[in-house]
Coordinates of C-alpha atoms and ligand atoms in Angstrom, one line a residue:
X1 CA 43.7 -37.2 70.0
X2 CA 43.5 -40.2 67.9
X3 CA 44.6 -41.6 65.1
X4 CA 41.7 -41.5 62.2
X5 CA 40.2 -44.6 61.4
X6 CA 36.6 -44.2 61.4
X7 CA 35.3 -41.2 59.5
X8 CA 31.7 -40.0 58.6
X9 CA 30.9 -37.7 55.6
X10 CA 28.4 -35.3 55.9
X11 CA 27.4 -34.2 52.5
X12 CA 27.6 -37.2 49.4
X13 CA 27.3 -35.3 46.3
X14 CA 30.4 -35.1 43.7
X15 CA 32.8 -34.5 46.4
X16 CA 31.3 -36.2 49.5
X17 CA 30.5 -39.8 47.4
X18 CA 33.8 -40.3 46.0
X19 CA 35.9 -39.6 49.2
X20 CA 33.4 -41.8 51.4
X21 CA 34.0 -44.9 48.5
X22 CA 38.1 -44.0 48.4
X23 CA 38.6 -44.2 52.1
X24 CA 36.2 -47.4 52.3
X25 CA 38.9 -48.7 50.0
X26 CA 41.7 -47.7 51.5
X27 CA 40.2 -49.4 54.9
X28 CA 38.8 -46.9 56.5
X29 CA 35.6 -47.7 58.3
X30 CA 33.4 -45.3 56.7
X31 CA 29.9 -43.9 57.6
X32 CA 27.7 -41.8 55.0
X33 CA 25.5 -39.1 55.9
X34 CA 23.0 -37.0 53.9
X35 CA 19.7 -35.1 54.2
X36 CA 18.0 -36.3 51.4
X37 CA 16.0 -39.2 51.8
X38 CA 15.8 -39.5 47.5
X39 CA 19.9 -39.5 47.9
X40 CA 19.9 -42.2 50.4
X41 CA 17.6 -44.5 49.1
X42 CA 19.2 -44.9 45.8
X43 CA 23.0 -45.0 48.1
X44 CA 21.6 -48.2 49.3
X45 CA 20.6 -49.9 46.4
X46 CA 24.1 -49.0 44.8
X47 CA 22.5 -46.6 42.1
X48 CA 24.5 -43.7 40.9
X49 CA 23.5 -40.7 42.2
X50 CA 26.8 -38.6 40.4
X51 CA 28.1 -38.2 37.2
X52 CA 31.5 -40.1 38.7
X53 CA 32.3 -43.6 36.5
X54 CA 35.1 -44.1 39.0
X55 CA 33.0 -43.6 42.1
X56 CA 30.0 -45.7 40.5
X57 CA 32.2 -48.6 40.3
X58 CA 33.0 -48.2 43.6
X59 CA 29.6 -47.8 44.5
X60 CA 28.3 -51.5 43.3
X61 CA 30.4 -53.3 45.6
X62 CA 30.5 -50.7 48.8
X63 CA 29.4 -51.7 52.7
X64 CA 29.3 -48.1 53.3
X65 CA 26.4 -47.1 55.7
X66 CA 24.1 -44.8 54.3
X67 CA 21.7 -42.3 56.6
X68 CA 20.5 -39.3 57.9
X69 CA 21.3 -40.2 61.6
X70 CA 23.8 -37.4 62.5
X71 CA 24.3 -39.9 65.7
X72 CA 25.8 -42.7 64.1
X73 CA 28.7 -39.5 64.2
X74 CA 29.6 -40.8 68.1
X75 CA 31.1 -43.5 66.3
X76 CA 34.0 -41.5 64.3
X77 CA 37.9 -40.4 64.8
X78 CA 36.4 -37.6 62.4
X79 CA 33.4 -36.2 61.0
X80 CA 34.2 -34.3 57.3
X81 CA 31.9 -31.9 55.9
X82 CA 31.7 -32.1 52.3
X83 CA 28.3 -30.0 51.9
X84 CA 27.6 -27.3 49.0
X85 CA 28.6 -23.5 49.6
X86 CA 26.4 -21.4 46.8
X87 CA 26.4 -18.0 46.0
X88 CA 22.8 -16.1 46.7
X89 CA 21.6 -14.4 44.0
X90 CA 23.1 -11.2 44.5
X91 CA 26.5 -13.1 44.3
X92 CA 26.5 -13.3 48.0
X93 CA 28.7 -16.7 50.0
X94 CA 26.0 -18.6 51.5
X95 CA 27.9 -20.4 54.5
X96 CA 24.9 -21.7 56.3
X97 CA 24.8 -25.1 55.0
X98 CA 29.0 -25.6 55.8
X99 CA 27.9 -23.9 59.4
X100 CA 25.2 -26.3 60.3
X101 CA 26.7 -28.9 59.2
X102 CA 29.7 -28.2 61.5
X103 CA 27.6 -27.6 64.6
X104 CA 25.6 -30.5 64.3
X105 CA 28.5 -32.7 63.2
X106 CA 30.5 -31.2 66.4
X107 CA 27.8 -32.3 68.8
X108 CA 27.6 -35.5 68.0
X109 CA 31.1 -36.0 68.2
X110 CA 32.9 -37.7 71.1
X111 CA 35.3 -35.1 73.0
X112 CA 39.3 -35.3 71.2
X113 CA 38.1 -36.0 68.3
X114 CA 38.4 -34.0 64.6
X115 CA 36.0 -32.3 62.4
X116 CA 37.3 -31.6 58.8
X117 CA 35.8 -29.2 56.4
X118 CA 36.3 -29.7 52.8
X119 CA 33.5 -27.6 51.6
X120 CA 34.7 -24.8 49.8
X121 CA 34.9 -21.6 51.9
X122 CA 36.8 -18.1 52.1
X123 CA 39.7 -17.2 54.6
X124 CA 38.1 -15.8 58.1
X125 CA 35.1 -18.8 58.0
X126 CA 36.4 -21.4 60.4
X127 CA 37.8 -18.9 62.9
X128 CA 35.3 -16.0 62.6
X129 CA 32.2 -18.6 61.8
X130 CA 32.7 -22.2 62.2
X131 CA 34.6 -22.3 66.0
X132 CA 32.2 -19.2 67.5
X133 CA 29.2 -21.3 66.4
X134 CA 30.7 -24.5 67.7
X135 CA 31.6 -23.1 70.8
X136 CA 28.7 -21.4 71.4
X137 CA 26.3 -24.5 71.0
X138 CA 28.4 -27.3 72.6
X139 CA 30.8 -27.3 75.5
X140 CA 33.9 -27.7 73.5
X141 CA 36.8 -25.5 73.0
X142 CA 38.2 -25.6 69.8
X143 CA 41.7 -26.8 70.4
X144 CA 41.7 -28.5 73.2
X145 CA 38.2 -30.7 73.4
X146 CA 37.9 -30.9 69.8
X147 CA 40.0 -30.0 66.6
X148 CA 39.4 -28.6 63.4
X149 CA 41.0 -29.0 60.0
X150 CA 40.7 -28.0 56.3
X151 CA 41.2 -29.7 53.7
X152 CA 39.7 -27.7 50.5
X153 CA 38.4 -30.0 47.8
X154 CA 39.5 -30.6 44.5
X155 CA 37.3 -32.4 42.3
X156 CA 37.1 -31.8 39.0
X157 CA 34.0 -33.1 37.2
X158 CA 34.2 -34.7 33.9
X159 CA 38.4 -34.9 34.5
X160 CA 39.4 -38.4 33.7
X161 CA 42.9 -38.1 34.9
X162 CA 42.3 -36.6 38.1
X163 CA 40.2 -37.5 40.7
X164 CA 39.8 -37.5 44.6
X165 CA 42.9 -40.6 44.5
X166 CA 45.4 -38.9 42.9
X167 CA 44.7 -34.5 43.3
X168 CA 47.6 -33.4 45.5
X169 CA 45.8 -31.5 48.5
X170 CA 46.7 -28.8 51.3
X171 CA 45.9 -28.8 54.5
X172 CA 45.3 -26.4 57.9
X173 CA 44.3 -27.2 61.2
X174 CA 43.9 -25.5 64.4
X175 CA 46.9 -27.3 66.0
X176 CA 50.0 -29.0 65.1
X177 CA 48.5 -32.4 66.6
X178 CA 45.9 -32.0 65.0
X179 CA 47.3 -30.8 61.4
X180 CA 49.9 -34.3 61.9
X181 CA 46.8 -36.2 62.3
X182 CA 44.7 -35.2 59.3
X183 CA 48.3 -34.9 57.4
X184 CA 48.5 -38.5 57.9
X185 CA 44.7 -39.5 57.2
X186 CA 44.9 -37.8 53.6
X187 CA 48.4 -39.3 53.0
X188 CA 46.9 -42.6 53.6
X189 CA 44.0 -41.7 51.6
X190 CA 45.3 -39.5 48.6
X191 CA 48.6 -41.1 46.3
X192 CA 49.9 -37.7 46.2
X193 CA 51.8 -34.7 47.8
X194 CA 49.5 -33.4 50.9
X195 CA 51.0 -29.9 51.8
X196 CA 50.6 -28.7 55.5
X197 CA 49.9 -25.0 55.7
X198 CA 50.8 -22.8 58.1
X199 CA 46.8 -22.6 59.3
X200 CA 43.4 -23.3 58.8
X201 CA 43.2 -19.7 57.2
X202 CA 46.0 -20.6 54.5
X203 CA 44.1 -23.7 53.7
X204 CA 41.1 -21.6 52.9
X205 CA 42.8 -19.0 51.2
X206 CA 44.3 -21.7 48.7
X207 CA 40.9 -22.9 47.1
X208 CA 39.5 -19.3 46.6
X209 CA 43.2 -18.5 45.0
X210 CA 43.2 -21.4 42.3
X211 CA 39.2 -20.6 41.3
X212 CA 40.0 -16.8 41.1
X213 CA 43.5 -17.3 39.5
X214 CA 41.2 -19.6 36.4
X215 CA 38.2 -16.8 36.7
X216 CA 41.0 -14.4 35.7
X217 CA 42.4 -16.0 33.4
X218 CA 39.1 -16.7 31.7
X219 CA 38.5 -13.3 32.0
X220 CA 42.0 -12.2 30.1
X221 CA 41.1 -14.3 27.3
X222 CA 37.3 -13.1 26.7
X223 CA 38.5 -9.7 27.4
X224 CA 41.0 -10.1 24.2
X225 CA 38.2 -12.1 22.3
X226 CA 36.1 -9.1 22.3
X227 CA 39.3 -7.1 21.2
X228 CA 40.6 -9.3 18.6
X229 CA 36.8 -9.6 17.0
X230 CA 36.9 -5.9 16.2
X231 CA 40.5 -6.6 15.5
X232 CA 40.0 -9.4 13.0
X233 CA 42.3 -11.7 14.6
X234 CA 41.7 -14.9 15.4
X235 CA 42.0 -15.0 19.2
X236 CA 42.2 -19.0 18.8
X237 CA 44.8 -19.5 16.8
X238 CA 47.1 -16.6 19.1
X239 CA 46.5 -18.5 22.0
X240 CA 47.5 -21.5 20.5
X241 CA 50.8 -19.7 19.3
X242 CA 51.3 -18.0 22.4
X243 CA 51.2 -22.0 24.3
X244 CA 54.0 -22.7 22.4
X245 CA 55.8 -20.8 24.7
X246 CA 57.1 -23.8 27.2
X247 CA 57.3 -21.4 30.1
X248 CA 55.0 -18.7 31.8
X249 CA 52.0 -19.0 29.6
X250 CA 48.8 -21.2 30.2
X251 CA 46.2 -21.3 27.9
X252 CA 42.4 -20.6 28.7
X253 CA 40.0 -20.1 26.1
X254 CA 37.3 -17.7 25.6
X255 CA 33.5 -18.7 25.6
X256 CA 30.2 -17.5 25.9
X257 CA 30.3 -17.7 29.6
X258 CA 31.7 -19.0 32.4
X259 CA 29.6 -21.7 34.8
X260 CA 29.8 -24.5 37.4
X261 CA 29.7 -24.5 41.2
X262 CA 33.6 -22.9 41.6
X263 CA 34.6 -20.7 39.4
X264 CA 31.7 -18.5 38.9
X265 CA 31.4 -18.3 42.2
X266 CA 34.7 -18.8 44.6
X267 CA 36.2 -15.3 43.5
X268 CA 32.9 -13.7 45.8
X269 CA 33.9 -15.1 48.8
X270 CA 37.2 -13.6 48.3
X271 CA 36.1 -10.3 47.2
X272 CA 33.5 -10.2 49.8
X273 CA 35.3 -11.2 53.0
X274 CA 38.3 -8.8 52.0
X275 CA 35.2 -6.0 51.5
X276 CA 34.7 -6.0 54.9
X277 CA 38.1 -6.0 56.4
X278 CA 38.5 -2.9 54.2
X279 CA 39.9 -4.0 50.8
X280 CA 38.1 -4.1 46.9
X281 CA 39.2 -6.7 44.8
X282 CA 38.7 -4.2 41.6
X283 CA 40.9 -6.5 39.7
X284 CA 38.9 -10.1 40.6
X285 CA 35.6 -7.8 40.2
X286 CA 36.2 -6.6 36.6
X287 CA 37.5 -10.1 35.9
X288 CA 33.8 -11.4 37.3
X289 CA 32.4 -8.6 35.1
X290 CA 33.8 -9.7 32.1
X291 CA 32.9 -13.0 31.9
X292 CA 29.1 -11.9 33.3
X293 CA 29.3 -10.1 30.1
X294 CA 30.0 -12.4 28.0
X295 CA 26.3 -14.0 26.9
X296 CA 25.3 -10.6 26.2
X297 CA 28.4 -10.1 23.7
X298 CA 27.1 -13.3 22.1
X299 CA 23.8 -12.2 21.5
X300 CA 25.0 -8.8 20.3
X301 CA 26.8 -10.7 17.7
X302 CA 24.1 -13.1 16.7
X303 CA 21.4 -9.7 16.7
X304 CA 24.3 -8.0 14.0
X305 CA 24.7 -11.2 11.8
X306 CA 21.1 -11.8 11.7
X307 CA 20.0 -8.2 10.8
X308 CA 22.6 -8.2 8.0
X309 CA 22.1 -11.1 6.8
X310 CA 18.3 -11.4 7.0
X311 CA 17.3 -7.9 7.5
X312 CA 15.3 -9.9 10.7
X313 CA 15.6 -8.7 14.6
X314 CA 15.8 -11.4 17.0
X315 CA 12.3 -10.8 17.9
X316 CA 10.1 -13.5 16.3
X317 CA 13.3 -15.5 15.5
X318 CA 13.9 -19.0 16.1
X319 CA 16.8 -19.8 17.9
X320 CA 18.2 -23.3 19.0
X321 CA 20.2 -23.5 22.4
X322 CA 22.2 -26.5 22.0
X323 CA 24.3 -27.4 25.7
X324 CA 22.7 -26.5 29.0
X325 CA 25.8 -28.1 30.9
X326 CA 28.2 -25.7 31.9
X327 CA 30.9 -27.5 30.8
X328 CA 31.2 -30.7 28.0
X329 CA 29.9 -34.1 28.8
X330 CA 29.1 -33.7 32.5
X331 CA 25.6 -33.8 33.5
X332 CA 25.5 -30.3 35.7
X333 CA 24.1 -27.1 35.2
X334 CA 24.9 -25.2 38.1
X335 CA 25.5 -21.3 37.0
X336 CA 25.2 -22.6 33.8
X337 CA 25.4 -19.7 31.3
X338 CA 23.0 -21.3 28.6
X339 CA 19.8 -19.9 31.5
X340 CA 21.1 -16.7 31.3
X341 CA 21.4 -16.4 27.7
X342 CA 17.9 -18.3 27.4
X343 CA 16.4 -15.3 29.6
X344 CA 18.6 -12.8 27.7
X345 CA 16.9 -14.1 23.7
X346 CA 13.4 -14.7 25.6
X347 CA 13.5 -11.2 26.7
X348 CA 14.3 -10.2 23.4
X349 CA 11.2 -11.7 21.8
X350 CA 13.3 -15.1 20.2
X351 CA 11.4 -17.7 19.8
X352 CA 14.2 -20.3 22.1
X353 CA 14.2 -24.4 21.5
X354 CA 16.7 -25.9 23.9
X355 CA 18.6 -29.3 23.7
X356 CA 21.2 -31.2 25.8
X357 CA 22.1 -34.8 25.2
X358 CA 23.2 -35.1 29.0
X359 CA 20.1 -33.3 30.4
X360 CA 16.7 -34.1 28.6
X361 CA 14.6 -33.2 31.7
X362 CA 15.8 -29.6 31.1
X363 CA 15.6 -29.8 26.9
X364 CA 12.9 -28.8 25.0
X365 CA 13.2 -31.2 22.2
X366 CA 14.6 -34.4 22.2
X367 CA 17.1 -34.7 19.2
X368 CA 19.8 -32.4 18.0
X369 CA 17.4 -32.7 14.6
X370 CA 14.6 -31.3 16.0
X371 CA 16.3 -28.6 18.0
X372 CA 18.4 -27.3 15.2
X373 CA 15.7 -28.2 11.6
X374 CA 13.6 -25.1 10.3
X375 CA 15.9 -22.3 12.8
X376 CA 17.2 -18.6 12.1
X377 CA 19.9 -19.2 14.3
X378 CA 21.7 -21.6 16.4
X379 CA 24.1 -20.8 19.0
X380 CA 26.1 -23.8 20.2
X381 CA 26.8 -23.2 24.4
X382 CA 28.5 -26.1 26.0
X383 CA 30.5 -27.9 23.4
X384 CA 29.4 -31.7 24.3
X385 CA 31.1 -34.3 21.8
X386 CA 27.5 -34.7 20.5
X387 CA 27.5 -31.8 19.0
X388 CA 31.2 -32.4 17.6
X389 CA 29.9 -34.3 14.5
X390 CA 26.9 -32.6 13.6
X391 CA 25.6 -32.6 10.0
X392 CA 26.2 -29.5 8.9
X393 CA 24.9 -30.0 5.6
X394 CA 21.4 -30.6 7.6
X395 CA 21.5 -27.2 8.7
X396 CA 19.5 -26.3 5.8
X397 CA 17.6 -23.0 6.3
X398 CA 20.0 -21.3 9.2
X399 CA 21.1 -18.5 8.6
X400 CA 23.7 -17.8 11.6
X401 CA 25.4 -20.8 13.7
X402 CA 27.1 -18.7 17.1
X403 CA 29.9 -21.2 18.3
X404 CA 29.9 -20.0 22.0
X405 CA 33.0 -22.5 22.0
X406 CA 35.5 -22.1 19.4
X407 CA 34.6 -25.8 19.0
X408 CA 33.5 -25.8 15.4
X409 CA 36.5 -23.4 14.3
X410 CA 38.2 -26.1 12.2
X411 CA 34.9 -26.7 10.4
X412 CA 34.0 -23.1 8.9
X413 CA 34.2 -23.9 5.9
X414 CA 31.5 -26.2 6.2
X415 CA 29.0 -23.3 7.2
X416 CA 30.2 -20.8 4.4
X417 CA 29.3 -24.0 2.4
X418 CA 26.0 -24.0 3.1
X419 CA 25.5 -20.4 3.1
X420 CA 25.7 -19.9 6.8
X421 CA 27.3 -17.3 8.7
X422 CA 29.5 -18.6 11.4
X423 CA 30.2 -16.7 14.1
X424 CA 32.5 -17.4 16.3
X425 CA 34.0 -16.3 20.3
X426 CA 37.3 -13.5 19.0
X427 CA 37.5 -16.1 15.9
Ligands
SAJ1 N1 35.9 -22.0 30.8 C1 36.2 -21.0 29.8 N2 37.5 -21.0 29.4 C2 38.5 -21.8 29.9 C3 38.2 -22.7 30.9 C4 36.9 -22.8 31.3 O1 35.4 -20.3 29.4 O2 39.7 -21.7 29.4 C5 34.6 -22.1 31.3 C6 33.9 -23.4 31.1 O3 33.2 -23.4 29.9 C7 33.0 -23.5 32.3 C8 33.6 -22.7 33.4 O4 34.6 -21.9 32.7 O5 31.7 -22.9 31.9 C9 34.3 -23.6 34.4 O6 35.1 -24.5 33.7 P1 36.2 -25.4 34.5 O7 37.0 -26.2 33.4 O8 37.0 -24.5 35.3 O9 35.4 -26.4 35.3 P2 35.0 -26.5 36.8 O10 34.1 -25.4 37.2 O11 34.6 -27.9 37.0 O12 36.4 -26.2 37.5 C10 37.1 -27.2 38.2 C11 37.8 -26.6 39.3 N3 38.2 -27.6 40.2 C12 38.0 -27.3 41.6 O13 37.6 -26.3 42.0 C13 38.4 -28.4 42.5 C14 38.9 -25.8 38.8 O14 39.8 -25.4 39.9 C15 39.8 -26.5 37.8 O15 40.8 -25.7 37.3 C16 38.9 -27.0 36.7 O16 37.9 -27.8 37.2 C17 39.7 -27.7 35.6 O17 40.9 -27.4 35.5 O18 39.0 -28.4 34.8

């Protein structure tokens, strides 16, 4: 097996891009690969194609080979798989993508050499999914003609301080060669701790761990918003007491819902992989539940406050939707929760107006003006720092401001001032 010094990436969104651009800079010889022909085209003329200042950077100056020729794979030590791994619509793992990536990166590799997945997926895929497929439509055997590692990303979008160069990382592989190998390639590539796991199932296991341990978390917190709302306490502020505790607390805060591409959606492929060997995850389940729940316990507050303070139902109301990104100041909307509590105030006859700063295309006005002049409501989903100074004195007419983030706590006041009634997540 050989050392890795040329590698292709199969995949170049927000995890794929930045890792191809890192190792180009840490000498690797680097060759990108990715279906979409849009994606491509603006790769070669250096455009961005991610929300990723670091990687962009990167980007203007790279010599990085851009296609869709899964060939030009012949040429690498390793082939890494850095391709999406959604949920279906009933919450189901969707694998196919990871799984024809694999096989069709695995072909075109020379015999001896590595393929490394660092799409997200759940204990069980690489040995029960991946290596059957590989072996069944090539002539390698896993572990002795080619290898197989995982390496479960990490990136965090929007995180400023951590990024693909400096987010310590685990590692499993099929073999101890093999795990020594891609050991030393991430060492070389990452200036941080790379732990070795004790297999490519413990690697897995990791990433599903971390999202479910946050969804949890999350889940706690909403849980005790809802509580603390009938309790009249502010669930804010006891969080913040209970972080002064320097030891075996961690803060999360509660929102209106929880969204992105990992923490909505990694917890499934734990509960439903350890569904059929037997086992229910009631605990990450109700977790899941809860924060499902929470646009519904949103609008439930917003229907209350508007019926007592207007006497009006939410049908025929006019309600701004300001944020469609599920988290601040990163242009991505994947399970965001602003669609479902769109569908959820559509369904209950509101007249919706939408507006996000970052995402126009998917806005229905184009200022925070318009979205939120001549409203019975506005309810305030992804707290971008837009939003942070708004003009609360030209909220004339509201009558109910829902802060689906805490973010505008500090600023109550304000709204009483203006005769609004603000509303806020357990505060
Ligand atoms: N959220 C809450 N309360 C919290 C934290 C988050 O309601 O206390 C909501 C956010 O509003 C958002 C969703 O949860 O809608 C997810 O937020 P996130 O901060 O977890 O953002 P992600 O999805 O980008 O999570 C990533 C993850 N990184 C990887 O999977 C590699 C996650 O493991 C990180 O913990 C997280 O970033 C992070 O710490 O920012």
């Amino acid at each position: 097996m050989k050392e890795i010094k040329n590698i292709a990436v199969i995949g170049l969104g927000y995890v794929g891009l930045p890792l191809a651009l890192l190792a180009e800079q840490k000498g690797f010889d680097v060759i990108g690969i990715d279906l979409s022909k849009e994606k491509l085209d603006r790769l070669k003329a250096k455009k961005p194609i991610i929300d990723d200042d670091q990687a962009n950077r990167l980007l203007e100056k790279t010599n990085i080979i851009f296609t869709d020729d899964f060939n030009k794979i012949q040429e690498a030590d390793a082939a890494i798989i850095c391709v999406p791994t959604p949920v279906d619509k009933n919450k189901n793992p969707d694998i196919s993508l990871v799984e024809n990536a694999a096989v069709t990166a695995a072909k075109n590799l020379r015999e001896g050499r590595l393929l490394i997945i660092e799409s997200t997926i759940n204990p069980g895929v690489c040995d029960e999914i991946i290596i059957p497929a590989i072996e069944e439509s090539t002539p390698y055997v896993i572990g002795k003609t080619l290898s197989l590692a995982h390496c479960p990303e990490r990136i965090n979008p929007g995180d400023d301080k951590w990024h693909v160069g400096n987010i310590p990382r685990v590692v499993g592989a099929n073999s101890d060669a093999a795990l020594d190998i891609v050991h030393r390639f991430y060492s070389k590539l990452v200036d941080a701790d790379i732990k070795k796991m004790g297999s490519i199932k413990e690697a897995e296991a990791c990433k599903v761990v971390e999202n479910s341990f946050r969804d949890v978390n999350i889940a706690f917190v909403n849980e005790l918003a809802m509580s603390f709302d009938k309790l009249g306490i502010n669930v804010k502020n006891v969080i913040d007491g209970a972080a002064t505790k320097p030891f075996a607390f961690m803060a999360h805060y509660p929102g209106i819902g929880v969204g992105g591409h990992c923490i909505p959606v990694d917890p499934y492929y734990l509960i439903e992989y350890a569904r059929g060997k037997g086992f229910d995850h009631h605990f990450l389940t109700l977790a899941r539940s809860i924060n499902e729940s929470m646009p519904d316990f949103a609008i439930d507050l917003l229907q209350k406050s508007l019926i007592e303070k207007t006497g009006k139902n939410l049908k025929g109301s006019s309600v701004a939707v300001l944020g469609i990104s599920y988290k601040p100041n990163v242009v991505d909307d994947r399970e965001s929760p602003a669609y479902t509590i769109i569908n959820i105030l559509k369904e209950r006859g509101a007249l919706v107006t939408t507006f996000d700063p970052h995402m126009p295309d998917k806005s229905s006005v184009e200022t925070l003006a318009e979205a939120i002049g001549n409203k019975d409501a506005v309810i305030l989903v992804t707290a971008h720092k837009e939003f942070m100074s708004m003009d609360i004195d030209s909220l004339d007419g509201l009558s109910v401001f829902i802060d689906g983030r805490n973010a505008l706590n500090k600023v109550r006041g304000e709204f009483v001032k203006n005769n609004i009634e603000y509303i806020g997540i357990g505060t």
